[in-house]
Short mmCIF file of C-alpha atoms in Angstrom, two decimals:
data_model
loop_
_atom_site.label_atom_id
_atom_site.label_comp_id
_atom_site.label_asym_id
_atom_site.label_seq_id
_atom_site.Cartn_x
_atom_site.Cartn_y
_atom_site.Cartn_z
CA MET C 1 93.51 98.49 89.71
CA ARG C 2 97.11 99.52 88.79
CA SER C 3 100.03 99.43 90.12
CA HIS C 4 101.37 102.26 92.67
CA ASN C 5 103.39 103.81 90.00
CA ALA C 6 101.04 103.72 87.89
CA SER C 7 98.51 106.22 90.56
CA LEU C 8 101.31 107.73 91.77
CA VAL C 9 101.29 108.92 87.68
CA LEU C 10 97.94 109.30 86.95
CA ASP C 11 97.31 111.41 90.20
CA LEU C 12 100.35 114.29 88.72
CA LEU C 13 98.27 114.36 85.58
CA ARG C 14 95.21 114.95 88.31
CA THR C 15 97.06 117.48 89.67
CA ALA C 16 98.45 119.51 86.74
CA GLY C 17 94.88 119.61 85.18
CA PRO C 18 94.05 120.78 81.28
CA ASP C 19 97.32 121.91 81.01
CA GLY C 20 98.87 118.57 81.46
CA ILE C 21 103.16 117.75 81.79
CA SER C 22 106.01 115.89 80.06
CA ARG C 23 107.03 113.12 80.82
CA LEU C 24 109.92 114.47 81.61
CA GLU C 25 107.91 116.33 84.74
CA LEU C 26 106.41 113.03 85.77
CA ALA C 27 110.27 110.65 85.72
CA GLU C 28 112.45 113.66 88.17
CA ARG C 29 108.66 114.28 90.03
CA THR C 30 107.69 110.59 90.64
CA GLY C 31 112.01 109.26 91.06
CA LEU C 32 110.89 107.02 87.90
CA THR C 33 113.49 106.20 84.82
CA PRO C 34 111.40 108.16 81.75
CA GLN C 35 111.59 104.56 80.47
CA ALA C 36 109.35 104.05 83.27
CA VAL C 37 106.76 106.59 82.49
CA SER C 38 107.10 106.62 79.14
CA LYS C 39 105.95 102.66 79.61
CA ILE C 40 103.37 103.86 82.27
CA THR C 41 101.82 106.24 80.25
CA ALA C 42 101.75 104.42 77.27
CA ARG C 43 99.98 101.72 78.90
CA LEU C 44 97.11 104.89 80.51
CA ARG C 45 97.01 106.52 76.57
CA GLU C 46 95.24 103.13 75.81
CA ASP C 47 93.21 102.62 78.27
CA GLY C 48 91.72 106.39 77.32
CA LEU C 49 92.48 107.50 81.03
CA VAL C 50 95.75 109.94 79.37
CA ALA C 51 95.53 112.39 75.93
CA GLU C 52 98.03 114.32 74.70
CA ALA C 53 97.39 118.33 75.33
CA GLY C 54 100.35 119.72 72.99
CA ARG C 55 103.92 120.56 72.77
CA ARG C 56 105.53 122.59 75.58
CA ALA C 57 109.32 124.58 74.51
CA SER C 58 112.16 122.98 75.66
CA THR C 59 116.09 124.77 76.84
CA GLY C 60 117.31 122.38 74.68
CA GLY C 61 116.22 119.33 72.08
CA LYS C 62 112.58 118.78 69.92
CA PRO C 63 109.61 120.48 71.75
CA ARG C 64 108.19 118.31 75.17
CA THR C 65 104.83 116.30 74.45
CA VAL C 66 102.73 117.12 77.39
CA LEU C 67 99.97 115.06 78.72
CA ARG C 68 96.61 115.37 80.48
CA LEU C 69 94.39 113.42 82.58
CA VAL C 70 90.66 112.27 80.09
CA PRO C 71 88.27 113.15 82.74
CA GLU C 72 85.43 111.73 81.50
CA ALA C 73 86.93 108.42 81.46
CA GLY C 74 86.23 107.62 84.69
CA HIS C 75 83.42 108.25 87.24
CA ALA C 76 81.81 107.64 90.65
CA VAL C 77 78.55 108.10 92.41
CA GLY C 78 78.58 109.66 95.82
CA VAL C 79 75.94 109.54 98.35
CA HIS C 80 75.22 111.22 101.73
CA LEU C 81 73.14 109.00 103.37
CA ASP C 82 71.76 111.24 105.81
CA ARG C 83 68.59 111.09 108.40
CA ASP C 84 65.68 112.49 106.31
CA GLU C 85 67.12 112.61 102.64
CA VAL C 86 69.34 111.73 99.53
CA ARG C 87 72.30 112.81 97.56
CA ALA C 88 73.87 112.18 95.07
CA VAL C 89 76.31 112.83 92.51
CA LEU C 90 78.51 112.25 89.99
CA VAL C 91 82.11 113.40 89.93
CA ASP C 92 84.58 112.13 87.31
CA LEU C 93 88.38 111.47 87.23
CA ARG C 94 89.46 115.27 88.72
CA GLY C 95 86.13 115.58 91.18
CA THR C 96 84.00 117.89 88.96
CA VAL C 97 79.82 117.51 90.08
CA VAL C 98 78.85 116.56 86.40
CA GLY C 99 75.69 115.00 88.09
CA GLU C 100 73.39 116.07 90.80
CA ARG C 101 70.30 114.13 92.61
CA ARG C 102 68.46 114.96 95.62
CA ALA C 103 65.38 113.34 97.85
CA ALA C 104 63.31 112.80 100.49
CA LEU C 105 64.51 109.96 102.73
CA ASP C 106 63.32 108.73 106.12
CA LEU C 107 66.00 106.34 107.71
CA GLY C 108 63.81 104.74 110.15
CA ALA C 109 61.33 103.70 107.40
CA GLY C 110 63.74 100.27 106.79
CA ALA C 111 65.82 98.42 105.00
CA ARG C 112 63.91 97.81 101.93
CA ALA C 113 62.98 101.64 101.58
CA VAL C 114 65.98 103.27 102.77
CA LEU C 115 67.87 100.65 100.14
CA THR C 116 64.76 101.55 96.90
CA ALA C 117 65.04 105.24 97.61
CA VAL C 118 69.55 105.07 97.66
CA THR C 119 69.87 103.02 94.44
CA GLU C 120 66.75 104.88 92.28
CA THR C 121 68.67 107.98 93.12
CA VAL C 122 72.05 106.86 92.09
CA ARG C 123 70.21 104.76 89.34
CA VAL C 124 68.52 108.52 87.98
CA VAL C 125 72.06 110.67 88.37
CA VAL C 126 74.09 108.28 86.47
CA ALA C 127 71.44 107.76 83.11
CA GLU C 128 71.72 111.34 83.64
CA GLY C 129 74.55 112.43 84.66
CA LEU C 130 76.56 110.82 81.67
CA ARG C 131 73.74 111.79 79.20
CA GLY C 132 75.36 115.13 80.07
CA VAL C 133 78.46 113.96 80.10
CA VAL C 134 78.51 111.60 76.36
CA THR C 135 76.50 114.97 75.27
CA GLU C 136 79.48 117.59 75.59
CA ALA C 137 82.28 114.40 74.75
CA LEU C 138 80.83 114.76 71.54
CA ARG C 139 81.38 118.48 70.52
CA GLU C 140 84.24 117.46 70.74
CA ALA C 141 85.17 113.58 70.83
CA GLY C 142 84.15 113.62 66.76
CA THR C 143 85.58 116.39 66.14
CA GLU C 144 89.13 114.80 67.99
CA VAL C 145 87.84 111.26 65.85
CA LEU C 146 88.54 112.66 62.50
CA ARG C 147 91.26 114.45 63.20
CA GLY C 148 93.54 111.62 64.61
CA THR C 149 93.35 113.06 68.29
CA GLY C 150 91.50 110.53 70.10
CA PRO C 151 92.44 107.61 71.99
CA GLU C 152 94.09 104.95 69.66
CA SER C 153 91.35 102.34 70.29
CA VAL C 154 89.06 104.51 70.27
CA ARG C 155 89.96 105.89 66.82
CA GLU C 156 90.06 102.26 64.87
CA ALA C 157 87.05 101.18 66.41
CA ALA C 158 85.00 104.20 65.37
CA ALA C 159 87.32 103.70 61.88
CA ASP C 160 86.43 99.90 62.02
CA VAL C 161 82.51 100.56 62.52
CA LEU C 162 82.51 103.90 59.98
CA ARG C 163 84.08 101.39 56.92
CA ASP C 164 82.57 98.49 57.68
CA ALA C 165 79.20 98.50 59.14
CA ALA C 166 77.92 98.61 55.97
CA ALA C 167 74.31 99.33 55.81
CA GLU C 168 72.76 102.86 56.73
CA THR C 169 70.61 101.14 58.84
CA ALA C 170 74.57 100.68 61.34
CA ARG C 171 75.24 104.13 61.55
CA GLU C 172 71.98 105.71 61.93
CA ALA C 173 71.39 103.80 65.08
CA GLY C 174 75.12 104.12 66.00
CA THR C 175 74.93 107.63 65.91
CA GLU C 176 71.71 107.31 67.67
CA ALA C 177 73.31 104.92 70.34
CA LEU C 178 74.91 108.69 71.08
CA ARG C 179 73.01 111.17 70.37
CA GLY C 180 70.98 109.23 73.97
CA ALA C 181 73.82 107.96 76.14
CA GLY C 182 71.20 106.78 78.81
CA PRO C 183 71.60 103.27 79.19
CA GLU C 184 67.83 102.37 77.44
CA SER C 185 68.63 104.14 74.34
CA VAL C 186 72.20 102.23 73.89
CA ARG C 187 71.28 98.95 75.07
CA GLU C 188 68.24 99.89 72.08
CA ALA C 189 70.81 101.07 69.17
CA ALA C 190 73.72 98.76 69.90
CA ALA C 191 71.02 95.63 69.88
CA ASP C 192 69.72 97.65 65.97
CA VAL C 193 73.46 97.65 65.54
CA LEU C 194 73.77 94.19 65.54
CA ARG C 195 70.19 92.68 64.11
CA ASP C 196 70.76 94.83 60.80
CA ALA C 197 74.33 95.75 60.20
CA ALA C 198 76.10 93.42 57.98
CA GLY C 199 76.80 90.48 60.62
CA GLU C 200 79.72 89.20 62.42
CA THR C 201 81.68 93.49 60.92
CA ALA C 202 79.58 95.28 62.65
CA ARG C 203 80.46 92.80 65.82
CA GLU C 204 83.57 92.72 65.75
CA ALA C 205 83.21 96.41 65.42
CA ARG C 206 81.61 96.95 68.85
CA THR C 207 84.45 93.75 70.59
CA GLU C 208 86.83 96.16 69.42
CA VAL C 209 85.62 99.19 70.87
CA LEU C 210 84.86 97.73 74.93
CA ARG C 211 88.36 96.16 74.19
CA GLY C 212 89.90 99.92 74.12
CA ALA C 213 87.67 101.70 76.67
CA GLY C 214 89.58 101.96 79.23
CA PRO C 215 90.35 100.49 82.40
CA GLU C 216 89.93 96.74 82.62
CA SER C 217 87.13 97.05 85.35
CA VAL C 218 85.43 99.36 83.25
CA ARG C 219 85.84 97.56 80.32
CA GLU C 220 84.54 94.66 82.08
CA THR C 221 81.57 95.98 82.99
CA ALA C 222 80.72 97.68 79.58
CA THR C 223 81.22 94.30 78.49
CA GLU C 224 78.37 92.11 80.89
CA ALA C 225 76.07 95.78 80.42
CA LEU C 226 75.78 95.13 76.97
CA ARG C 227 75.44 91.22 77.25
CA GLY C 228 72.91 91.00 80.06
CA ARG C 229 69.67 92.79 80.23
CA GLY C 230 67.76 96.12 79.31
CA PRO C 231 67.38 98.40 82.39
CA GLU C 232 63.38 97.24 82.75
CA SER C 233 64.18 93.90 83.05
CA ALA C 234 66.81 94.93 86.16
CA ARG C 235 65.15 97.53 88.01
CA GLU C 236 61.88 94.21 87.81
CA THR C 237 64.80 92.00 89.36
CA ALA C 238 66.45 94.68 91.75
CA THR C 239 62.09 94.68 93.47
CA GLU C 240 61.20 91.07 93.12
CA GLY C 241 61.27 88.50 96.45
CA LEU C 242 60.96 92.83 98.26
CA PRO C 243 58.66 91.75 101.06
CA ALA C 244 56.04 94.15 101.81
CA THR C 245 56.50 94.85 105.52
CA GLY C 246 59.84 95.95 106.89
CA PRO C 247 62.73 93.44 108.17
CA GLU C 248 62.93 93.01 112.18
CA THR C 249 66.76 92.07 112.41
CA ALA C 250 70.16 93.15 110.31
CA ARG C 251 70.01 90.39 109.28
CA GLU C 252 66.18 89.50 108.13
CA ALA C 253 66.31 93.20 106.46
CA ALA C 254 69.48 91.87 104.59
CA ALA C 255 68.16 89.37 103.09
CA GLU C 256 65.31 90.60 102.09
CA ALA C 257 66.46 94.05 100.33
CA LEU C 258 69.34 91.72 98.20
CA PRO C 259 67.93 91.66 94.82
CA ALA C 260 68.13 89.35 91.77
CA GLY C 261 70.35 91.26 89.96
CA PRO C 262 72.83 94.57 89.09
CA LEU C 263 71.35 97.63 88.24
CA LEU C 264 74.55 99.75 87.27
CA ALA C 265 76.55 97.46 84.79
CA PRO C 266 75.31 99.18 81.56
CA ALA C 267 77.30 102.56 83.25
CA GLY C 268 81.10 101.12 80.90
CA SER C 269 83.02 104.40 82.74
CA LEU C 270 81.47 104.10 86.38
CA LEU C 271 83.94 102.91 89.19
CA GLY C 272 82.00 102.71 92.05
CA VAL C 273 79.53 104.19 94.68
CA GLY C 274 80.65 105.00 97.96
CA VAL C 275 78.02 106.00 100.38
CA ALA C 276 78.44 108.11 103.91
CA LEU C 277 75.93 107.88 106.69
CA PRO C 278 76.21 109.43 110.25
CA GLY C 279 77.76 106.58 112.13
CA PRO C 280 78.40 104.75 114.12
CA LEU C 281 79.65 102.06 111.80
CA ASP C 282 82.75 99.89 110.46
CA HIS C 283 83.56 100.54 107.58
CA VAL C 284 86.19 97.85 106.79
CA ARG C 285 83.23 95.81 106.86
CA GLY C 286 80.44 97.99 105.27
CA VAL C 287 78.36 97.73 108.85
CA LEU C 288 76.41 99.55 110.44
CA HIS C 289 76.21 99.38 113.63
CA ARG C 290 73.70 101.64 115.77
CA VAL C 291 72.92 104.46 113.84
CA THR C 292 72.31 107.63 116.66
CA GLY C 293 69.05 107.89 116.13
CA PHE C 294 68.26 104.97 114.04
CA PRO C 295 69.61 101.87 116.82
CA GLU C 296 67.58 99.35 114.02
CA TRP C 297 69.92 99.25 111.95
CA ASP C 298 73.07 97.70 114.25
CA GLY C 299 74.75 95.13 112.29
CA PHE C 300 73.11 95.46 108.80
CA PRO C 301 75.66 94.59 105.67
CA LEU C 302 75.05 98.09 103.58
CA ARG C 303 78.00 97.52 101.02
CA GLU C 304 76.62 94.40 100.57
CA ALA C 305 73.71 94.44 100.38
CA LEU C 306 74.31 97.89 97.99
CA ALA C 307 76.80 96.38 95.98
CA GLU C 308 74.27 93.31 95.08
CA ARG C 309 71.89 95.67 94.41
CA LEU C 310 73.38 98.35 92.52
CA GLY C 311 76.15 96.35 90.56
CA VAL C 312 79.62 97.74 91.10
CA PRO C 313 81.65 98.47 93.90
CA VAL C 314 80.33 100.42 97.26
CA VAL C 315 82.33 101.86 100.32
CA VAL C 316 80.90 102.90 103.30
CA ASP C 317 82.33 105.59 105.28
CA LYS C 318 81.04 107.86 108.12
CA ASP C 319 79.55 111.06 106.61
CA THR C 320 82.32 113.39 108.37
CA ASN C 321 85.04 111.28 107.43
CA ALA C 322 83.77 111.19 103.30
CA ALA C 323 83.81 114.91 103.91
CA ALA C 324 86.99 115.50 105.69
CA LEU C 325 89.16 112.31 102.40
CA GLY C 326 87.10 115.23 100.13
CA LEU C 327 88.84 118.31 101.87
CA ALA C 328 91.96 116.72 101.88
CA ALA C 329 91.66 115.51 97.95
CA ALA C 330 90.60 119.24 97.28
CA GLY C 331 93.95 120.24 98.50
CA GLU C 332 93.08 121.42 102.59
CA SER C 333 96.05 120.80 103.91
CA GLY C 334 97.97 119.32 107.10
CA SER C 335 95.81 119.10 110.08
CA PHE C 336 92.44 119.97 110.99
CA ALA C 337 88.45 119.38 112.19
CA TYR C 338 85.74 118.70 109.84
CA LEU C 339 82.93 120.37 111.93
CA HIS C 340 79.29 119.31 110.24
CA LEU C 341 76.63 119.92 112.07
CA GLY C 342 73.52 119.08 110.42
CA THR C 343 70.46 116.62 111.38
CA GLY C 344 73.22 115.21 114.59
CA LEU C 345 76.91 116.25 114.79
CA GLY C 346 80.36 114.92 114.17
CA ALA C 347 83.78 115.75 112.87
CA GLY C 348 85.59 114.96 110.45
CA LEU C 349 89.75 114.20 111.76
CA VAL C 350 92.49 115.01 108.51
CA ILE C 351 95.65 114.45 111.26
CA GLY C 352 99.53 114.40 108.81
CA GLY C 353 97.49 114.62 105.74
CA SER C 354 94.98 111.34 106.47
CA VAL C 355 91.89 110.80 107.87
CA HIS C 356 91.94 109.45 111.17
CA ARG C 357 89.27 106.71 111.77
CA GLY C 358 91.04 104.82 114.88
CA ALA C 359 90.71 101.46 115.12
CA ARG C 360 86.87 100.63 114.93
CA THR C 361 86.26 103.73 112.96
CA GLY C 362 84.82 105.36 116.33
CA ALA C 363 86.59 108.47 115.85
CA GLY C 364 85.23 111.77 115.73
CA GLU C 365 81.99 110.43 117.69
CA PHE C 366 82.07 114.59 118.00
CA GLY C 367 78.87 115.49 119.27
CA HIS C 368 78.46 112.75 121.68
CA GLN C 369 81.47 114.82 124.35
CA VAL C 370 78.85 115.21 127.59
CA ILE C 371 80.08 119.04 128.27
CA GLN C 372 77.20 119.42 130.91
CA LEU C 373 76.24 116.37 133.08
CA ASP C 374 72.99 117.10 133.88
CA GLY C 375 72.06 118.40 130.23
CA PRO C 376 69.14 117.65 127.63
CA PRO C 377 69.18 113.88 126.78
CA CYS C 378 70.93 112.96 123.64
CA THR C 379 69.60 110.53 121.19
CA CYS C 380 72.76 108.53 121.93
CA GLY C 381 71.04 107.87 125.10
CA ASP C 382 73.22 110.05 127.10
CA ARG C 383 73.02 113.67 128.51
CA GLY C 384 74.18 116.83 127.84
CA CYS C 385 76.22 116.34 124.37
CA VAL C 386 77.02 119.01 122.87
CA GLU C 387 75.55 117.04 119.77
CA ALA C 388 72.42 117.76 121.91
CA LEU C 389 73.19 121.14 123.09
CA CYS C 390 73.73 122.35 119.77
CA LEU C 391 70.11 121.07 118.62
CA ASP C 392 68.49 122.19 121.25
CA ALA C 393 68.97 125.36 120.96
CA VAL C 394 68.86 125.75 117.53
CA ALA C 395 65.37 125.06 117.87
CA ARG C 396 64.70 127.37 120.33
CA GLY C 397 66.38 130.09 117.26
CA ASP C 398 69.17 130.65 120.02
CA VAL C 399 71.27 130.41 117.55
CA GLU C 400 74.83 133.14 119.39
CA GLN C 401 74.42 130.34 121.56
CA ALA C 402 74.35 126.90 119.29
CA ALA C 403 77.57 128.34 118.33
CA ARG C 404 79.47 128.86 121.47
CA VAL C 405 78.75 125.77 122.32
CA LEU C 406 80.00 123.74 119.44
CA GLY C 407 83.27 125.93 119.88
CA THR C 408 83.80 124.87 123.27
CA GLY C 409 83.81 121.28 122.10
CA ALA C 410 86.32 122.39 119.08
CA ALA C 411 88.21 124.39 121.95
CA ASN C 412 88.75 121.21 123.60
CA LEU C 413 89.64 119.11 120.36
CA VAL C 414 92.14 121.80 119.30
CA GLY C 415 93.70 121.62 123.05
CA LEU C 416 93.24 117.51 122.31
CA LEU C 417 95.10 116.93 118.98
CA ASP C 418 96.99 120.65 118.25
CA ILE C 419 94.99 121.34 114.89
CA ASP C 420 95.89 123.56 111.98
CA VAL C 421 92.00 124.89 111.35
CA VAL C 422 88.70 124.08 111.33
CA LEU C 423 86.46 123.99 108.99
CA LEU C 424 82.87 124.17 109.22
CA GLY C 425 79.81 122.88 107.75
CA GLY C 426 76.24 121.31 107.27
CA ARG C 427 72.88 122.71 106.53
CA THR C 428 72.27 123.90 110.64
CA VAL C 429 75.65 126.21 109.77
CA ALA C 430 75.12 127.07 105.93
CA ALA C 431 71.42 128.70 107.44
CA ALA C 432 73.67 131.00 109.12
CA PRO C 433 77.52 131.02 108.61
CA GLU C 434 78.91 133.33 109.13
CA ALA C 435 76.89 132.99 113.25
CA PHE C 436 78.98 129.80 113.46
CA VAL C 437 81.90 132.02 111.97
CA ARG C 438 81.88 134.33 114.50
CA GLY C 439 81.09 132.75 117.63
CA VAL C 440 82.88 128.76 117.67
CA GLY C 441 86.13 131.30 116.76
CA ALA C 442 85.64 133.64 119.74
CA VAL C 443 85.46 130.59 121.89
CA LEU C 444 89.06 129.75 120.46
CA ALA C 445 90.63 133.13 119.82
CA ALA C 446 89.07 132.83 124.33
CA ARG C 447 91.37 130.12 124.27
CA ALA C 448 94.73 130.57 122.15
CA ARG C 449 94.57 133.84 124.82
CA ARG C 450 95.01 131.38 128.07
CA THR C 451 97.63 129.42 126.22
CA GLY C 452 99.07 132.33 124.42
CA GLU C 453 99.05 130.38 121.38
CA ASP C 454 98.45 131.29 118.59
CA ALA C 455 94.22 131.40 117.59
CA VAL C 456 93.11 127.91 115.35
CA PRO C 457 91.36 130.18 112.69
CA VAL C 458 87.97 128.89 111.41
CA ARG C 459 86.28 128.83 107.98
CA VAL C 460 83.65 127.55 106.57
CA ALA C 461 84.54 124.49 104.71
CA PRO C 462 84.23 124.91 100.99
CA GLY C 463 81.89 122.70 98.84
CA GLY C 464 78.61 124.04 100.14
CA GLY C 465 76.03 120.92 100.96
CA ARG C 466 77.74 118.41 98.59
CA VAL C 467 80.63 118.09 100.45
CA VAL C 468 79.64 115.22 102.29
CA ALA C 469 78.51 113.58 98.30
CA ALA C 470 82.01 114.73 96.63
CA GLY C 471 84.37 113.28 99.90
CA ALA C 472 81.68 110.01 98.98
CA ALA C 473 83.60 109.73 95.51
CA GLN C 474 86.64 110.32 97.33
CA LEU C 475 86.40 106.93 98.47
CA VAL C 476 86.00 105.05 94.95
CA LEU C 477 88.69 107.92 93.35
CA GLY C 478 91.03 107.42 95.42
CA PRO C 479 92.90 104.51 95.39
CA VAL C 480 93.07 104.95 91.45
CA PHE C 481 95.38 108.05 91.99
CA GLY C 482 97.52 106.02 95.88
CA ARG C 483 95.99 107.37 97.65
CA GLY C 484 94.62 105.14 100.16
CA VAL C 485 90.77 105.31 102.02
CA GLY C 486 91.95 103.99 105.65
#
């Protein structure tokens, strides 16, 4: 999407927050020359990703201009596809959640039903989230445009429209498009402008807005949106040809699930969708393996199926990996394990600041380590797995026992990887967080006494129920800021 150096600059602007950072500080922290930083930031400003945030006094000479990231210039969707529900969040470039949607789902209902639920959830969260973003931004951006402080390309295009559109109809349509901010209202208003305004001038103004609207991929998406069909035709296209019965094989499921046209092309600032779900799966190819408890998904090309249906880039990873990535992006440092106990049990591992997936995305299958040879059967086909023992104890109402079992597995992990901290999450943990922190911590403390080491701390991961979905969005945003996702 952009050069490595530009990504470094963007990441520093992101971490600087709304107070911003000067070009000189950017040069010092990146090791780039001031001239290179000036060129990079000029391009980023043209793309609408960076804006001035005022001036800051310097030790000598004139005050330094401070730059800030424009968080609303781009968005990503993160999807947590669980065994019984789907949660989608819309985040801006800083990772702030600006929209959220949840819906019930049965992962065993077949590819057609699952993909329909996911795409509809994503569609709604994008439409509602971006509508709220635009409504809020208009209160500020309208003033900035008039003052001359918004992105230059947007100011020029807005000025052209207001100056050259030769009819009240064009102005009313433009206003309605901005007020509505949903894909349908934007397209209807744009169509009115093109139909009723005084011809070529309005069309040229619209073209200029698209040219200056942001990163190349965002501009192309926005252009395609206005060039293509409306939401109703997109929804009809997305459901055309779908069979009445579920697929028998992964190959047939993929063929049945792929629609003829994109669904999210109207969302011009949307960079992509990250999807996180239980493993095992192939993160690189976006193909599912025998998802624990749902072997019928083996071989299903989820990334391809969703990308075809949504019309935007899609990244697929395990739920625990996505959560770990999001926690690292939010500032969790060092080496840590994120243990997710919900409808299943897994671990996301960050070693030396990077998510560890293993050679085949198989790392972190924490829940299927056997700790009791004659234990209860597990959905993976084995017996006595940590997951089976934990969930069995929870089902009996014995949370303390579940915490001790989880602590035993965590102690094995600490001994194997020598991590700095253990973070707990998932809906089962959320139902009794103090009991799980206390129980897991007690097992780790006992281990530390035996080894003579300091006990590894245990705490609940920040982010609550959004931790996986927000992390899934970072699968899309990470590369924008030079953070590889593996």
